[in-house]
Amino acid sequence: MSSFLRPVIEGQDQRTSASHYRPVSSHLAIAPPVSVVIPAMNEAENLPYVFKTLPAWIHEVILVDGNSTDDTVRVARDLWPGIKVVKQRGRGKGDALISGFAACTGEIIVMVDADGSADGHEIVSYVSALVSGADFAKGSRFANGGGTDDMTPVRKLGNRVLCAVVNAKFGARYTDLCYGYNAFWRHCLDKIDLDCTGFEVETLMNIRVVKAGLRVQEIPSHEYVRIHGMSNLSAVRDGLRVLRVILKEQGKRRTGRRRPPVFAPGAGRGEVS
Ligand SMILES: Nc1nc2c(ncn2[C@@H]2O[C@H](COP(=O)(O)OP(=O)(O)OP(=O)(O)O)[C@@H](O)[C@H]2O)c(=O)[nH]1
Ligand SMILES: [Mg+2]
């Protein structure tokens, strides 16, 4: 069994018997602190639903605000006292996530959308996979046990085709590609060295983890419909961006043996408050 996890023994006080282990379910306690990064642009109305499902054992929540013109930041601070808010300097979801990751102090990082489509109760499945040996826990709506209420047939088709292209070109065995619910050990950031701005970010991560030879485990996940507001994604425009990333990554050498650049926690490009 990995040194990061151990069974919860009934009647034993997890806090005193091994001070850094925290129970995350009825039968599992973990040591590593978990950071949750939430990119949000005008999601004030959805945040109550998002925060309601986040487990109390999370070490920190980082909200990356994309210059929202609604009450996103105030609502987030009310709902999760102590939340770190990163003010995004650039534009796009990829840019937001890169800033958020840089502000994390946890060893495990979980990405959660702010539109109410992700269920925070699933975080324990992602974390369990990571403490059991995976480097990257990749959410999948099409793995057995997953699902989506949110994707149109056109998006499903586009995702499927792009996923097949990634599998063929990079030797992956993914069942889903463009999905925003994922988790990973912070050390992965050194190896994937993210450099993108938009909705292609998840694809870039999925490709680079394979190229870097990291251990990827898919986690069945259910995507609910966005509760309020409009999607920021355009199927054609963002589908083309994803395709461009795939082609660009194919032209680059594998990164597996390359010594990764050092990642400095807290050295974000955004402004933290
Ligand atoms: N900070 C920040 N967040 C963003 C930006 N663009 C999108 N987001 C957030 O990223 C998450 C995913 O964006 P969505 O618009 O829901 O895109 P999607 O989930 O692919 O599309 P739908 O399934 O239609 O909702 C949401 O929490 C958005 O608020 C941005 O430029 N900056
Ligand atoms: Mg969404």
Coordinates of C-alpha atoms and ligand atoms in Angstrom, one line a residue:
M1 CA 0.0 0.0 0.0
S2 CA 1.3 3.5 -0.8
S3 CA 2.7 5.5 2.0
F4 CA 0.2 8.3 1.2
L5 CA -2.9 6.3 2.2
R6 CA -4.1 4.0 4.9
P7 CA -7.3 2.5 6.0
V8 CA -9.5 4.3 8.5
I9 CA -9.6 2.2 11.7
E10 CA -12.9 2.5 13.5
G11 CA -12.6 4.1 16.9
Q12 CA -9.1 5.4 16.2
D13 CA -8.7 9.2 16.2
Q14 CA -7.0 10.0 12.9
R15 CA -5.9 13.4 14.0
T16 CA -3.9 12.2 17.0
S17 CA -2.7 8.8 15.8
A18 CA -1.0 10.2 12.7
S19 CA -1.5 13.9 12.9
H20 CA -1.2 14.6 9.2
Y21 CA -3.6 11.9 8.0
R22 CA -7.2 13.1 7.3
P23 CA -10.2 10.9 6.6
V24 CA -11.6 11.6 3.2
S25 CA -14.2 8.8 3.2
S26 CA -15.5 6.2 5.6
H27 CA -12.6 3.9 4.9
L28 CA -9.7 6.1 3.6
A29 CA -7.4 8.7 5.2
I30 CA -4.8 10.6 3.2
A31 CA -1.7 12.7 4.1
P32 CA -1.2 15.0 1.1
P33 CA -2.9 18.4 1.1
V34 CA -5.4 18.9 -1.7
S35 CA -5.8 22.2 -3.6
V36 CA -8.9 22.8 -5.7
V37 CA -8.5 25.3 -8.6
I38 CA -11.7 26.8 -10.0
P39 CA -11.6 29.0 -13.1
A40 CA -14.6 31.3 -13.1
M41 CA -15.8 34.1 -15.3
N42 CA -19.2 35.5 -14.4
E43 CA -20.3 32.4 -12.4
A44 CA -21.8 34.1 -9.3
E45 CA -25.1 32.3 -9.6
N46 CA -23.5 28.9 -10.0
L47 CA -20.9 29.1 -7.2
P48 CA -23.4 28.1 -4.4
Y49 CA -24.0 24.8 -6.2
V50 CA -20.3 24.2 -6.8
F51 CA -19.2 24.9 -3.2
K52 CA -22.0 22.9 -1.7
T53 CA -20.4 19.7 -3.1
L54 CA -16.8 20.4 -2.1
P55 CA -15.5 18.2 0.7
A56 CA -14.6 19.9 4.0
W57 CA -11.2 18.2 4.1
I58 CA -9.8 20.2 1.1
H59 CA -6.7 22.1 2.1
E60 CA -7.4 25.2 0.0
V61 CA -9.6 26.5 -2.8
I62 CA -8.2 28.8 -5.4
L63 CA -10.6 30.8 -7.6
V64 CA -9.2 32.3 -10.7
D65 CA -11.3 35.2 -11.7
G66 CA -11.5 36.1 -15.4
N67 CA -12.3 39.7 -14.8
S68 CA -15.9 38.9 -13.9
T69 CA -18.4 41.7 -14.1
D70 CA -20.8 40.0 -11.8
D71 CA -20.4 39.2 -8.1
T72 CA -18.3 36.1 -8.6
V73 CA -15.5 37.1 -6.3
R74 CA -17.7 38.4 -3.4
V75 CA -19.9 35.3 -3.6
A76 CA -16.9 33.0 -3.6
R77 CA -15.4 34.7 -0.5
D78 CA -18.8 34.5 1.3
L79 CA -19.2 30.8 0.5
W80 CA -15.6 29.7 1.3
P81 CA -13.9 31.9 3.9
G82 CA -10.2 31.8 3.4
I83 CA -10.5 31.2 -0.3
K84 CA -7.5 32.4 -2.4
V85 CA -8.6 34.6 -5.3
V86 CA -6.3 34.9 -8.2
K87 CA -7.0 37.8 -10.5
Q88 CA -6.3 36.7 -14.0
R89 CA -4.0 39.0 -16.0
G90 CA -4.4 37.3 -19.4
R91 CA -7.5 35.8 -21.1
G92 CA -8.9 32.3 -21.5
K93 CA -9.4 29.2 -19.4
G94 CA -5.9 27.9 -20.1
D95 CA -4.4 31.1 -18.9
A96 CA -6.6 31.0 -15.8
L97 CA -5.7 27.5 -14.9
I98 CA -1.9 28.1 -15.3
S99 CA -2.2 31.1 -12.9
G100 CA -4.3 29.0 -10.5
F101 CA -1.9 26.1 -10.5
A102 CA 1.0 28.4 -9.8
A103 CA -0.7 29.7 -6.7
C104 CA -1.4 26.2 -5.2
T105 CA 0.4 25.1 -2.1
G106 CA -1.2 21.6 -2.0
E107 CA 0.6 18.4 -3.2
I108 CA -2.5 17.3 -5.1
I109 CA -4.3 19.7 -7.5
V110 CA -7.9 19.2 -8.6
M111 CA -9.5 21.3 -11.5
V112 CA -13.2 22.0 -11.1
D113 CA -15.3 24.1 -13.4
A114 CA -17.5 26.8 -11.8
D115 CA -20.6 26.3 -13.9
G116 CA -22.2 23.6 -11.7
S117 CA -21.4 20.8 -14.1
A118 CA -18.9 19.1 -11.8
D119 CA -19.8 17.2 -8.6
G120 CA -17.3 17.9 -5.9
H121 CA -18.2 14.5 -4.2
E122 CA -16.2 12.9 -7.0
I123 CA -13.0 14.5 -5.8
V124 CA -12.4 11.5 -3.5
S125 CA -12.3 9.2 -6.5
Y126 CA -9.6 11.3 -8.1
V127 CA -7.6 11.6 -4.9
S128 CA -7.9 7.9 -4.2
A129 CA -6.4 7.1 -7.7
L130 CA -3.5 9.5 -7.0
V131 CA -2.6 8.3 -3.6
S132 CA -2.8 4.7 -5.0
G133 CA -0.1 5.4 -7.5
A134 CA -1.4 7.4 -10.4
D135 CA 0.4 10.7 -11.4
F136 CA -2.6 12.1 -13.3
A137 CA -6.3 11.3 -12.6
K138 CA -8.2 12.1 -15.8
G139 CA -11.9 12.5 -15.6
S140 CA -13.9 10.7 -18.3
R141 CA -17.5 11.1 -19.2
F142 CA -17.3 8.1 -21.5
A143 CA -15.6 5.6 -19.2
N144 CA -17.9 3.0 -17.7
G145 CA -19.8 4.8 -14.9
G146 CA -19.3 8.3 -16.3
G147 CA -21.9 10.4 -18.3
T148 CA -22.9 13.8 -19.5
D149 CA -26.1 15.7 -19.5
D150 CA -24.4 18.7 -21.0
M151 CA -22.8 17.8 -24.4
T152 CA -24.7 18.3 -27.6
P153 CA -24.4 15.6 -30.3
V154 CA -22.0 17.8 -32.3
R155 CA -19.7 18.2 -29.3
K156 CA -19.8 14.5 -28.6
L157 CA -18.8 13.8 -32.1
G158 CA -16.0 16.4 -32.2
N159 CA -14.7 15.1 -28.8
R160 CA -14.8 11.5 -30.0
V161 CA -12.9 12.3 -33.3
L162 CA -10.3 14.4 -31.6
C163 CA -9.9 11.8 -28.9
A164 CA -9.3 9.1 -31.5
V165 CA -6.7 11.3 -33.2
V166 CA -4.8 11.8 -29.9
N167 CA -5.0 8.0 -29.2
A168 CA -3.6 7.2 -32.6
K169 CA -0.9 9.8 -32.7
F170 CA 0.3 9.6 -29.1
G171 CA -0.4 6.0 -28.2
A172 CA -3.0 6.9 -25.5
R173 CA -6.1 4.9 -24.6
Y174 CA -8.3 7.7 -23.6
T175 CA -12.1 7.5 -23.7
D176 CA -12.6 11.3 -23.4
L177 CA -10.4 14.3 -24.3
C178 CA -11.9 17.8 -23.8
Y179 CA -13.0 17.5 -20.2
G180 CA -12.2 20.0 -17.4
Y181 CA -12.4 17.7 -14.4
N182 CA -9.0 16.3 -13.7
A183 CA -6.5 16.0 -10.8
F184 CA -2.8 15.4 -10.5
W185 CA 0.2 15.6 -8.3
R186 CA 1.8 19.0 -8.4
H187 CA 5.1 17.6 -9.6
C188 CA 3.4 16.8 -13.0
L189 CA 3.4 20.5 -13.7
D190 CA 7.2 20.4 -14.1
K191 CA 6.9 17.7 -16.7
I192 CA 4.0 19.2 -18.8
D193 CA 5.2 22.8 -18.7
L194 CA 1.8 24.3 -19.8
D195 CA 1.8 27.1 -22.4
C196 CA -1.6 27.8 -23.8
T197 CA -4.4 30.2 -23.2
G198 CA -7.8 28.7 -24.2
F199 CA -10.1 25.7 -24.0
E200 CA -7.3 23.6 -25.6
V201 CA -5.7 23.4 -22.1
E202 CA -7.1 20.0 -21.2
T203 CA -6.1 18.5 -24.5
L204 CA -2.6 19.8 -24.1
M205 CA -2.4 18.4 -20.6
N206 CA -3.7 15.0 -21.8
I207 CA -1.1 14.9 -24.5
R208 CA 1.8 16.0 -22.5
V209 CA 1.2 13.6 -19.6
V210 CA 1.4 10.7 -22.1
K211 CA 4.5 12.2 -23.8
A212 CA 6.1 12.5 -20.4
G213 CA 5.4 8.9 -19.6
L214 CA 3.3 9.7 -16.5
R215 CA 0.9 7.2 -15.1
V216 CA -2.6 8.2 -16.1
Q217 CA -5.8 6.7 -14.7
E218 CA -9.2 7.6 -16.0
I219 CA -11.9 8.4 -13.5
P220 CA -15.5 7.9 -14.5
S221 CA -17.2 11.3 -14.0
H222 CA -20.7 12.6 -14.6
E223 CA -21.0 16.1 -16.2
Y224 CA -24.2 17.9 -15.3
V225 CA -25.7 20.7 -17.3
R226 CA -24.4 24.2 -16.7
I227 CA -26.9 25.6 -14.2
H228 CA -27.0 29.4 -15.0
G229 CA -25.5 31.5 -17.8
M230 CA -24.0 30.8 -21.1
S231 CA -21.1 28.5 -22.2
N232 CA -17.9 30.3 -23.1
L233 CA -17.0 27.6 -25.6
S234 CA -17.5 27.6 -29.3
A235 CA -17.5 24.1 -30.8
V236 CA -16.0 25.1 -34.1
R237 CA -13.5 27.8 -32.9
D238 CA -12.3 25.8 -29.9
G239 CA -12.4 22.5 -31.8
L240 CA -9.9 24.0 -34.3
R241 CA -7.7 25.2 -31.5
V242 CA -7.7 21.7 -30.0
L243 CA -6.8 20.3 -33.4
R244 CA -3.9 22.8 -33.8
V245 CA -2.5 21.8 -30.4
I246 CA -2.6 18.1 -31.4
L247 CA -0.8 18.8 -34.6
K248 CA 1.8 21.1 -32.9
E249 CA 2.5 18.5 -30.2
Q250 CA 2.9 15.8 -32.7
G251 CA 5.7 17.8 -34.3
K252 CA 7.6 18.1 -31.0
R253 CA 9.9 15.4 -29.6
R254 CA 8.8 13.3 -26.6
T255 CA 9.5 15.0 -23.3
G256 CA 9.8 11.9 -21.2
R257 CA 13.6 11.9 -20.6
R258 CA 14.1 15.6 -20.6
R259 CA 14.9 17.2 -17.2
P260 CA 11.9 19.3 -16.3
P261 CA 12.1 22.9 -15.4
V262 CA 11.7 23.7 -11.7
F263 CA 8.2 24.7 -10.7
A264 CA 8.0 27.3 -8.0
P265 CA 4.8 27.2 -6.0
G266 CA 3.3 30.6 -5.5
A267 CA 5.2 32.1 -8.5
G268 CA 1.9 32.7 -10.4
R269 CA 1.4 35.2 -13.1
G270 CA -1.9 36.2 -11.5
E271 CA -2.3 38.5 -8.5
V272 CA -3.3 36.5 -5.4
S273 CA -5.5 38.0 -2.7
Ligands
LIG1 N1 -11.0 32.7 -15.2 C1 -11.5 32.3 -16.3 N2 -12.4 31.3 -16.3 C2 -12.9 30.9 -17.5 C3 -12.6 31.5 -18.7 N3 -13.3 30.9 -19.7 C4 -14.0 30.0 -19.2 N4 -13.8 30.0 -17.8 C5 -14.4 29.1 -16.8 O1 -14.0 27.8 -17.2 C6 -15.1 26.9 -16.9 C7 -15.5 26.1 -18.2 O2 -16.1 27.0 -19.1 P1 -17.5 26.8 -19.8 O3 -17.9 28.0 -20.4 O4 -18.4 26.2 -18.8 O5 -17.1 25.8 -20.9 P2 -17.5 24.3 -21.1 O6 -17.7 23.6 -19.8 O7 -16.5 23.7 -22.0 O8 -18.8 24.5 -21.9 P3 -20.3 24.1 -21.4 O9 -20.3 22.6 -21.3 O10 -21.2 24.6 -22.5 O11 -20.6 24.8 -20.1 C8 -16.2 27.7 -16.3 O12 -16.0 27.7 -14.9 C9 -15.9 29.1 -16.8 O13 -16.3 30.1 -15.9 C10 -11.6 32.6 -18.7 O14 -11.3 33.2 -19.7 N5 -11.1 33.0 -17.5
MG2 MG -19.2 24.0 -18.6

